[in-house]
mmCIF file of C-alpha atoms and ligand atoms in Angstrom:
data_model
loop_
_atom_site.group_PDB
_atom_site.id
_atom_site.type_symbol
_atom_site.label_atom_id
_atom_site.label_comp_id
_atom_site.label_asym_id
_atom_site.label_seq_id
_atom_site.Cartn_x
_atom_site.Cartn_y
_atom_site.Cartn_z
ATOM 1 C CA MET T 29 -81.805 -54.258 210.604
ATOM 2 C CA LEU T 30 -83.677 -51.761 211.896
ATOM 3 C CA ILE T 31 -85.328 -53.009 215.437
ATOM 4 C CA ALA T 32 -87.713 -50.638 217.354
ATOM 5 C CA ILE T 33 -88.095 -52.063 220.867
ATOM 6 C CA PRO T 34 -91.633 -50.551 222.162
ATOM 7 C CA ASP T 35 -91.810 -49.320 225.753
ATOM 8 C CA VAL T 36 -88.983 -49.391 227.077
ATOM 9 C CA LEU T 37 -89.776 -46.853 229.643
ATOM 10 C CA ASP T 38 -93.528 -46.281 230.923
ATOM 11 C CA PRO T 39 -94.825 -43.583 230.738
ATOM 12 C CA ALA T 40 -94.169 -42.290 234.532
ATOM 13 C CA ALA T 41 -90.674 -43.640 233.867
ATOM 14 C CA VAL T 42 -90.142 -40.686 231.142
ATOM 15 C CA THR T 43 -91.742 -38.242 232.929
ATOM 16 C CA ARG T 44 -89.032 -38.770 236.017
ATOM 17 C CA LEU T 45 -86.684 -39.282 233.721
ATOM 18 C CA ARG T 46 -87.616 -35.874 231.543
ATOM 19 C CA ALA T 47 -87.615 -34.330 235.184
ATOM 20 C CA LEU T 48 -84.114 -34.609 235.933
ATOM 21 C CA ILE T 49 -82.521 -33.591 232.399
ATOM 22 C CA ASP T 50 -85.053 -31.034 231.987
ATOM 23 C CA ALA T 51 -83.590 -29.141 234.592
ATOM 24 C CA ALA T 52 -79.688 -29.762 234.121
ATOM 25 C CA GLU T 53 -77.659 -27.390 232.361
ATOM 26 C CA TRP T 54 -76.820 -28.482 228.394
ATOM 27 C CA SER T 55 -74.099 -27.512 226.589
ATOM 28 C CA ASP T 56 -73.259 -28.236 223.072
ATOM 29 C CA GLY T 57 -73.818 -31.061 221.347
ATOM 30 C CA ASN T 58 -70.527 -31.265 219.375
ATOM 31 C CA ALA T 59 -68.401 -32.582 222.736
ATOM 32 C CA THR T 60 -68.484 -35.897 221.985
ATOM 33 C CA SER T 61 -67.947 -35.443 217.782
ATOM 34 C CA GLY T 62 -65.087 -36.088 215.680
ATOM 35 C CA PRO T 63 -64.294 -33.292 213.242
ATOM 36 C CA GLN T 64 -66.551 -34.847 210.420
ATOM 37 C CA SER T 65 -69.340 -34.919 212.682
ATOM 38 C CA ALA T 66 -68.992 -31.843 214.116
ATOM 39 C CA LEU T 67 -69.886 -29.953 210.719
ATOM 40 C CA ALA T 68 -72.761 -31.565 210.222
ATOM 41 C CA LYS T 69 -74.123 -31.801 214.084
ATOM 42 C CA ARG T 70 -76.121 -28.638 215.611
ATOM 43 C CA ASN T 71 -77.970 -29.683 219.075
ATOM 44 C CA ARG T 72 -77.434 -29.728 222.369
ATOM 45 C CA GLN T 73 -76.485 -32.378 224.899
ATOM 46 C CA LEU T 74 -76.113 -32.938 228.425
ATOM 47 C CA PRO T 75 -72.347 -33.061 229.524
ATOM 48 C CA GLU T 76 -71.537 -36.574 230.151
ATOM 49 C CA ASP T 77 -70.104 -36.088 233.441
ATOM 50 C CA SER T 78 -72.377 -34.228 235.047
ATOM 51 C CA ALA T 79 -74.814 -35.846 237.907
ATOM 52 C CA ALA T 80 -78.008 -35.031 235.977
ATOM 53 C CA ALA T 81 -76.812 -37.365 232.890
ATOM 54 C CA ARG T 82 -75.346 -40.343 235.074
ATOM 55 C CA GLU T 83 -78.159 -40.364 236.627
ATOM 56 C CA ALA T 84 -80.332 -40.560 234.206
ATOM 57 C CA GLY T 85 -78.353 -42.936 232.297
ATOM 58 C CA SER T 86 -78.310 -45.916 234.664
ATOM 59 C CA LEU T 87 -82.471 -45.352 234.808
ATOM 60 C CA VAL T 88 -82.245 -45.890 231.176
ATOM 61 C CA LEU T 89 -79.681 -48.967 231.859
ATOM 62 C CA ASP T 90 -81.844 -50.199 234.002
ATOM 63 C CA ALA T 91 -84.529 -50.246 231.761
ATOM 64 C CA LEU T 92 -82.763 -52.404 229.360
ATOM 65 C CA GLY T 93 -81.585 -54.800 231.498
ATOM 66 C CA ASN T 94 -85.765 -55.387 232.077
ATOM 67 C CA SER T 95 -86.080 -55.973 228.099
ATOM 68 C CA PRO T 96 -85.935 -59.266 227.194
ATOM 69 C CA LEU T 97 -86.154 -57.769 223.532
ATOM 70 C CA PHE T 98 -83.253 -55.475 223.703
ATOM 71 C CA VAL T 99 -81.550 -57.927 225.114
ATOM 72 C CA ALA T 100 -82.606 -60.760 222.593
ATOM 73 C CA ALA T 101 -81.670 -58.695 219.684
ATOM 74 C CA ALA T 102 -78.413 -56.637 220.833
ATOM 75 C CA LEU T 103 -77.069 -59.850 222.703
ATOM 76 C CA PRO T 104 -75.231 -56.900 224.900
ATOM 77 C CA LEU T 105 -71.843 -57.019 225.809
ATOM 78 C CA ARG T 106 -71.170 -53.636 226.566
ATOM 79 C CA VAL T 107 -73.286 -50.606 226.798
ATOM 80 C CA PHE T 108 -71.713 -47.331 226.754
ATOM 81 C CA PRO T 109 -73.234 -44.795 229.276
ATOM 82 C CA PRO T 110 -76.322 -43.334 227.887
ATOM 83 C CA LEU T 111 -75.864 -39.770 226.666
ATOM 84 C CA PHE T 112 -78.748 -37.349 225.867
ATOM 85 C CA ASN T 113 -79.540 -35.104 223.673
ATOM 86 C CA ARG T 114 -81.869 -31.644 222.372
ATOM 87 C CA TYR T 115 -83.352 -30.385 219.411
ATOM 88 C CA GLU T 116 -84.944 -27.481 218.715
ATOM 89 C CA GLY T 117 -85.306 -24.079 216.447
ATOM 90 C CA GLY T 118 -84.159 -25.841 213.449
ATOM 91 C CA ASP T 119 -81.734 -28.062 214.916
ATOM 92 C CA ALA T 120 -80.451 -30.791 213.028
ATOM 93 C CA PHE T 121 -77.306 -33.660 212.560
ATOM 94 C CA GLY T 122 -76.850 -33.725 209.083
ATOM 95 C CA LEU T 123 -75.891 -37.141 207.158
ATOM 96 C CA HIS T 124 -72.782 -38.992 209.334
ATOM 97 C CA VAL T 125 -71.412 -42.350 210.675
ATOM 98 C CA ASP T 126 -70.515 -43.051 214.244
ATOM 99 C CA ASN T 127 -67.340 -43.845 215.674
ATOM 100 C CA ALA T 128 -66.367 -47.178 215.366
ATOM 101 C CA ILE T 129 -64.589 -47.147 219.076
ATOM 102 C CA ARG T 130 -66.181 -45.031 221.829
ATOM 103 C CA ILE T 131 -63.891 -44.257 224.903
ATOM 104 C CA ARG T 132 -65.223 -42.630 227.759
ATOM 105 C CA ARG T 133 -63.235 -39.647 228.753
ATOM 106 C CA GLY T 134 -61.231 -40.019 231.869
ATOM 107 C CA SER T 135 -61.722 -43.772 232.257
ATOM 108 C CA ASP T 136 -60.569 -46.755 230.351
ATOM 109 C CA PHE T 137 -64.267 -47.826 229.764
ATOM 110 C CA ARG T 138 -63.991 -48.586 225.550
ATOM 111 C CA ILE T 139 -66.618 -50.243 223.524
ATOM 112 C CA ARG T 140 -66.515 -51.249 219.563
ATOM 113 C CA SER T 141 -69.909 -49.721 218.557
ATOM 114 C CA ASP T 142 -71.679 -52.865 216.845
ATOM 115 C CA LEU T 143 -75.572 -50.899 217.655
ATOM 116 C CA SER T 144 -76.846 -47.831 217.464
ATOM 117 C CA ALA T 145 -80.003 -47.112 219.724
ATOM 118 C CA THR T 146 -82.135 -43.743 220.122
ATOM 119 C CA LEU T 147 -84.554 -44.058 222.961
ATOM 120 C CA PHE T 148 -87.350 -41.279 221.911
ATOM 121 C CA LEU T 149 -87.710 -38.887 224.807
ATOM 122 C CA SER T 150 -90.417 -36.605 223.374
ATOM 123 C CA ASP T 151 -94.350 -37.083 222.357
ATOM 124 C CA ALA T 152 -93.682 -37.607 218.345
ATOM 125 C CA ASP T 153 -96.605 -34.948 218.178
ATOM 126 C CA SER T 154 -95.520 -32.415 220.237
ATOM 127 C CA TYR T 155 -92.843 -31.843 217.454
ATOM 128 C CA ASP T 156 -92.321 -31.519 213.840
ATOM 129 C CA GLY T 157 -88.927 -32.963 211.832
ATOM 130 C CA GLY T 158 -86.764 -34.492 213.845
ATOM 131 C CA GLU T 159 -86.979 -37.917 212.485
ATOM 132 C CA LEU T 160 -83.780 -40.073 212.455
ATOM 133 C CA VAL T 161 -83.009 -41.184 209.025
ATOM 134 C CA ILE T 162 -81.470 -44.433 208.243
ATOM 135 C CA ASP T 163 -79.696 -45.943 205.291
ATOM 136 C CA GLY T 164 -80.532 -49.199 205.161
ATOM 137 C CA GLN T 165 -79.970 -52.240 202.342
ATOM 138 C CA PHE T 166 -83.312 -51.688 201.566
ATOM 139 C CA GLY T 167 -83.344 -47.457 201.789
ATOM 140 C CA GLU T 168 -83.952 -44.636 203.675
ATOM 141 C CA GLN T 169 -85.859 -45.563 206.902
ATOM 142 C CA ARG T 170 -87.368 -42.860 208.598
ATOM 143 C CA VAL T 171 -88.382 -43.244 212.263
ATOM 144 C CA LYS T 172 -90.035 -41.446 214.981
ATOM 145 C CA LEU T 173 -90.989 -43.093 218.219
ATOM 146 C CA PRO T 174 -93.413 -42.537 220.870
ATOM 147 C CA ALA T 175 -91.745 -41.426 224.323
ATOM 148 C CA GLY T 176 -90.427 -44.285 225.824
ATOM 149 C CA HIS T 177 -89.952 -46.321 222.825
ATOM 150 C CA MET T 178 -86.149 -46.695 221.087
ATOM 151 C CA VAL T 179 -84.560 -48.167 217.622
ATOM 152 C CA LEU T 180 -81.614 -49.917 217.005
ATOM 153 C CA TYR T 181 -79.790 -50.272 213.986
ATOM 154 C CA PRO T 182 -75.968 -50.689 212.590
ATOM 155 C CA ALA T 183 -73.745 -48.416 214.119
ATOM 156 C CA SER T 184 -71.846 -49.283 210.472
ATOM 157 C CA SER T 185 -75.465 -47.471 208.703
ATOM 158 C CA LEU T 186 -74.981 -43.549 207.997
ATOM 159 C CA HIS T 187 -77.694 -41.878 209.375
ATOM 160 C CA ARG T 188 -79.102 -38.363 210.123
ATOM 161 C CA VAL T 189 -81.573 -36.099 211.563
ATOM 162 C CA THR T 190 -84.451 -33.860 210.332
ATOM 163 C CA PRO T 191 -84.489 -30.293 211.220
ATOM 164 C CA VAL T 192 -86.796 -29.955 214.394
ATOM 165 C CA THR T 193 -89.092 -27.126 213.017
ATOM 166 C CA ARG T 194 -91.513 -27.211 216.219
ATOM 167 C CA GLY T 195 -90.842 -28.206 219.258
ATOM 168 C CA VAL T 196 -88.297 -29.756 221.217
ATOM 169 C CA ARG T 197 -87.242 -33.336 220.666
ATOM 170 C CA VAL T 198 -84.937 -35.146 223.509
ATOM 171 C CA ALA T 199 -83.670 -37.996 223.262
ATOM 172 C CA SER T 200 -81.223 -40.542 224.850
ATOM 173 C CA PHE T 201 -78.904 -41.786 222.440
ATOM 174 C CA PHE T 202 -75.861 -44.723 222.947
ATOM 175 C CA TRP T 203 -73.974 -47.702 221.282
ATOM 176 C CA ILE T 204 -74.043 -51.527 222.059
ATOM 177 C CA GLN T 205 -71.177 -53.443 222.013
ATOM 178 C CA SER T 206 -72.659 -56.999 221.192
ATOM 179 C CA MET T 207 -71.462 -60.621 222.146
ATOM 180 C CA VAL T 208 -72.030 -61.379 218.510
ATOM 181 C CA ARG T 209 -70.140 -58.747 216.170
ATOM 182 C CA ASP T 210 -71.742 -60.053 212.695
ATOM 183 C CA GLU T 211 -74.912 -58.340 212.045
ATOM 184 C CA GLY T 212 -75.780 -61.169 209.694
ATOM 185 C CA ALA T 213 -74.977 -63.655 212.618
ATOM 186 C CA ARG T 214 -76.663 -61.497 215.287
ATOM 187 C CA ARG T 215 -79.985 -61.058 213.108
ATOM 188 C CA ILE T 216 -80.224 -65.459 212.456
ATOM 189 C CA LEU T 217 -79.542 -65.728 216.461
ATOM 190 C CA PHE T 218 -82.153 -63.005 217.321
ATOM 191 C CA GLU T 219 -85.049 -64.610 214.555
ATOM 192 C CA LEU T 220 -84.736 -67.955 216.050
ATOM 193 C CA ASP T 221 -85.116 -66.756 219.683
ATOM 194 C CA GLN T 222 -88.417 -64.988 218.339
ATOM 195 C CA SER T 223 -89.630 -67.975 216.662
ATOM 196 C CA VAL T 224 -88.694 -70.516 219.547
ATOM 197 C CA GLN T 225 -90.630 -67.715 222.045
ATOM 198 C CA THR T 226 -93.703 -67.805 219.649
ATOM 199 C CA LEU T 227 -93.593 -72.064 219.535
ATOM 200 C CA GLY T 228 -92.829 -71.707 223.579
ATOM 201 C CA HIS T 229 -96.123 -69.976 223.954
ATOM 202 C CA GLU T 230 -97.945 -72.162 221.272
ATOM 203 C CA ARG T 231 -96.992 -75.481 222.453
ATOM 204 C CA GLY T 232 -95.843 -74.576 226.358
ATOM 205 C CA GLN T 233 -92.258 -74.769 227.681
ATOM 206 C CA ALA T 234 -92.079 -78.641 228.140
ATOM 207 C CA ASP T 235 -92.790 -79.322 224.859
ATOM 208 C CA ALA T 236 -90.076 -81.413 222.912
ATOM 209 C CA GLU T 237 -89.434 -79.348 219.997
ATOM 210 C CA VAL T 238 -89.789 -76.128 222.044
ATOM 211 C CA ILE T 239 -86.585 -77.664 224.491
ATOM 212 C CA HIS T 240 -84.624 -78.842 221.153
ATOM 213 C CA LEU T 241 -85.201 -75.749 219.779
ATOM 214 C CA THR T 242 -83.992 -73.953 223.054
ATOM 215 C CA GLY T 243 -80.719 -76.080 222.591
ATOM 216 C CA VAL T 244 -80.178 -75.727 219.120
ATOM 217 C CA TYR T 245 -80.510 -71.672 220.031
ATOM 218 C CA HIS T 246 -77.883 -71.610 222.900
ATOM 219 C CA ASN T 247 -75.604 -73.968 221.078
ATOM 220 C CA LEU T 248 -75.359 -71.637 217.895
ATOM 221 C CA LEU T 249 -74.605 -68.881 220.369
ATOM 222 C CA ARG T 250 -72.378 -70.677 222.828
ATOM 223 C CA ARG T 251 -70.034 -70.842 218.541
ATOM 224 C CA LEU T 252 -70.879 -67.211 218.057
ATOM 225 C CA ALA T 253 -70.576 -65.464 220.922
ATOM 226 C CA GLU T 254 -67.480 -63.872 222.395
ATOM 227 C CA MET T 255 -66.674 -62.408 225.601
HETATM 228 NI NI1 NI A 329 -74.758 -40.976 214.848
#
């Protein structure tokens, strides 16, 4: 399942974050790649231990914590510290799959990547190309979202970024280990959650069926969540 999460960052937050990372020193994107990805990848990246990456990363993490849609869709257990990349002048990332386990260098932080996330940080009309193309169960999906919007997709999918032929595409990318490992189970929980939210708005939170279904959601989550 591919889920777009709008307005993770508002325009002012995007501007602040861009000012922070645009002024920083960027390096070759292959610093975080495995040998297979390295063949396909041409872009630049903020070194993950740089002060700018850490500061910008914590802004992204704060924003994620404030997004009920992100929390409902990902049911996050651990989030890899957000990284930042930059594509311009024909940069691209060919078809690849993300590593199953991500380890933060120089620490004991490690996660199983259940979900991959891309948070767009450039206006969509300021660059050509740079689409994130995800191979899904129902074919290819092409994603290019406004600045501040994010896409979540199964980390098991093959995906690529098409060449950026004009302008600059800046994004944050990272991985999430979910409390619910199984993608199908996570999707059902998300659909139930969204329906209960809608029903709650229509009937009010004190409605008996809303209370009952909220209980069903939490009891399912209790059975399925691993921590
Ligand atoms: Ni990838």
